[in-house]
CSV table of C-alpha atoms in Angstrom, one decimal:
chain,number,residue,atom,x,y,z
J,10,UNK,CA,25.7,-0.8,-16.5
J,11,UNK,CA,22.2,-0.9,-15.3
J,12,UNK,CA,19.5,0.2,-17.7
J,13,UNK,CA,16.0,1.0,-16.6
J,14,UNK,CA,13.2,-0.6,-18.4
J,15,UNK,CA,9.6,-0.2,-17.6
J,16,UNK,CA,8.1,-1.2,-14.3
J,17,UNK,CA,6.6,-4.7,-14.3
J,18,UNK,CA,3.7,-5.5,-12.0
J,19,UNK,CA,4.2,-8.7,-10.0
J,20,UNK,CA,1.8,-10.8,-8.1
J,21,UNK,CA,2.7,-11.7,-4.5
J,22,UNK,CA,2.0,-15.4,-4.3
J,23,UNK,CA,3.2,-16.1,-0.8
J,24,UNK,CA,4.1,-14.1,2.4
J,25,UNK,CA,6.0,-15.8,5.2
J,26,UNK,CA,6.1,-13.9,8.5
J,27,UNK,CA,8.9,-14.5,11.1
J,28,UNK,CA,10.3,-12.9,14.2
J,29,UNK,CA,13.8,-11.5,14.0
J,30,UNK,CA,15.9,-10.1,16.8
J,31,UNK,CA,17.7,-7.6,14.7
J,32,UNK,CA,17.0,-5.3,11.7
J,33,UNK,CA,19.0,-2.6,10.0
J,34,UNK,CA,18.4,0.6,8.0
J,35,UNK,CA,20.5,2.8,5.8
J,36,UNK,CA,21.4,6.5,5.9
J,37,UNK,CA,19.4,7.3,9.0
J,38,UNK,CA,16.1,6.4,7.4
J,39,UNK,CA,14.5,4.2,10.2
J,40,UNK,CA,11.2,4.1,8.2
J,41,UNK,CA,12.8,1.5,5.9
J,42,UNK,CA,14.0,-1.4,8.0
J,43,UNK,CA,15.2,-4.7,6.7
J,44,UNK,CA,16.1,-8.1,8.0
J,45,UNK,CA,19.8,-9.0,8.0
J,46,UNK,CA,19.1,-11.6,5.4
J,47,UNK,CA,17.2,-9.5,2.9
J,48,UNK,CA,19.0,-9.8,-0.5
J,49,UNK,CA,19.8,-6.4,-2.0
J,50,UNK,CA,20.9,-5.5,-5.6
J,51,UNK,CA,23.9,-3.2,-5.0
J,52,UNK,CA,26.8,-1.8,-6.8
J,53,UNK,CA,30.3,-2.2,-5.2
J,54,UNK,CA,33.6,-1.3,-6.9
J,55,UNK,CA,31.6,-0.5,-10.1
J,56,UNK,CA,30.1,-4.1,-10.3
J,57,UNK,CA,26.6,-5.1,-9.5
J,58,UNK,CA,26.0,-7.8,-7.0
J,59,UNK,CA,23.2,-9.5,-5.0
J,60,UNK,CA,24.2,-9.6,-1.3
J,61,UNK,CA,22.4,-10.0,2.0
J,62,UNK,CA,21.8,-6.6,3.8
J,63,UNK,CA,24.0,-7.7,6.6
J,64,UNK,CA,27.2,-7.4,4.5
J,65,UNK,CA,26.4,-4.1,2.9
J,66,UNK,CA,29.1,-1.6,3.8
J,67,UNK,CA,29.4,2.2,3.8
J,68,UNK,CA,30.3,3.3,0.3
J,69,UNK,CA,28.2,0.6,-1.4
J,70,UNK,CA,25.5,1.8,-3.7
J,71,UNK,CA,21.9,0.9,-3.3
J,72,UNK,CA,19.7,0.9,-6.3
J,73,UNK,CA,16.8,3.2,-5.8
J,74,UNK,CA,13.7,2.9,-8.0
J,75,UNK,CA,11.9,6.2,-8.3
J,76,UNK,CA,8.1,6.5,-8.7
J,77,UNK,CA,8.5,7.1,-12.4
J,78,UNK,CA,10.5,3.9,-12.8
J,79,UNK,CA,13.8,5.6,-13.3
J,80,UNK,CA,16.9,4.4,-11.4
J,81,UNK,CA,19.1,6.4,-9.0
J,82,UNK,CA,22.0,5.3,-7.1
J,83,UNK,CA,22.2,6.0,-3.3
J,84,UNK,CA,25.5,5.7,-1.6
J,85,UNK,CA,25.4,4.1,1.9
J,86,UNK,CA,26.7,6.7,4.3
J,87,UNK,CA,25.6,5.0,7.5
J,88,UNK,CA,24.1,1.7,8.7
J,89,UNK,CA,22.1,1.5,11.9
J,90,UNK,CA,20.9,-1.6,13.7
J,91,UNK,CA,18.2,-2.3,16.2
J,92,UNK,CA,18.3,-5.6,18.2
J,93,UNK,CA,14.7,-5.4,19.3
J,94,UNK,CA,12.3,-8.1,18.2
J,95,UNK,CA,10.6,-7.4,14.9
J,96,UNK,CA,8.1,-9.2,12.7
J,97,UNK,CA,9.6,-9.4,9.2
J,98,UNK,CA,8.1,-10.7,6.0
J,99,UNK,CA,9.4,-12.7,3.0
J,100,UNK,CA,7.5,-12.1,-0.2
J,101,UNK,CA,7.4,-14.6,-3.1
J,102,UNK,CA,6.6,-12.8,-6.3
J,103,UNK,CA,5.8,-13.9,-9.9
J,104,UNK,CA,6.7,-13.6,-12.7
J,105,UNK,CA,9.8,-11.7,-11.4
J,106,UNK,CA,12.0,-12.5,-8.4
J,107,UNK,CA,12.7,-8.8,-7.9
J,108,UNK,CA,10.5,-6.2,-6.1
J,109,UNK,CA,10.8,-2.8,-4.7
J,110,UNK,CA,11.0,-2.5,-0.9
J,111,UNK,CA,11.3,1.0,0.6
J,112,UNK,CA,12.3,2.3,-2.9
J,113,UNK,CA,15.2,-0.1,-3.1
J,114,UNK,CA,15.6,-3.0,-5.6
J,115,UNK,CA,15.6,-6.3,-3.6
J,116,UNK,CA,15.3,-10.0,-4.3
J,117,UNK,CA,12.7,-12.3,-2.9
J,118,UNK,CA,15.2,-15.1,-2.2
């Protein structure tokens, strides 16, 4: 199980920008786009995993962090791709390797 604790503030210690020729988004929400390599914390077959966004499938569960710090699970009902060029950013955070991107729990690699 996943148990919510309190939100922890992290410091962004490095940002690396790069061009990518493809991004994706989930459940039709094109305001939250991710590189195909962004590691997500997901739930699949009742087990939690860290996987790149490119192998997330319909039916997987994204871990949504609500503004109050509580957790909700969002089932992936659709995945959309755009093969245009995009600037994407890799964030390095301390003291935790996790951060919230577009309300989802992700890892900074």
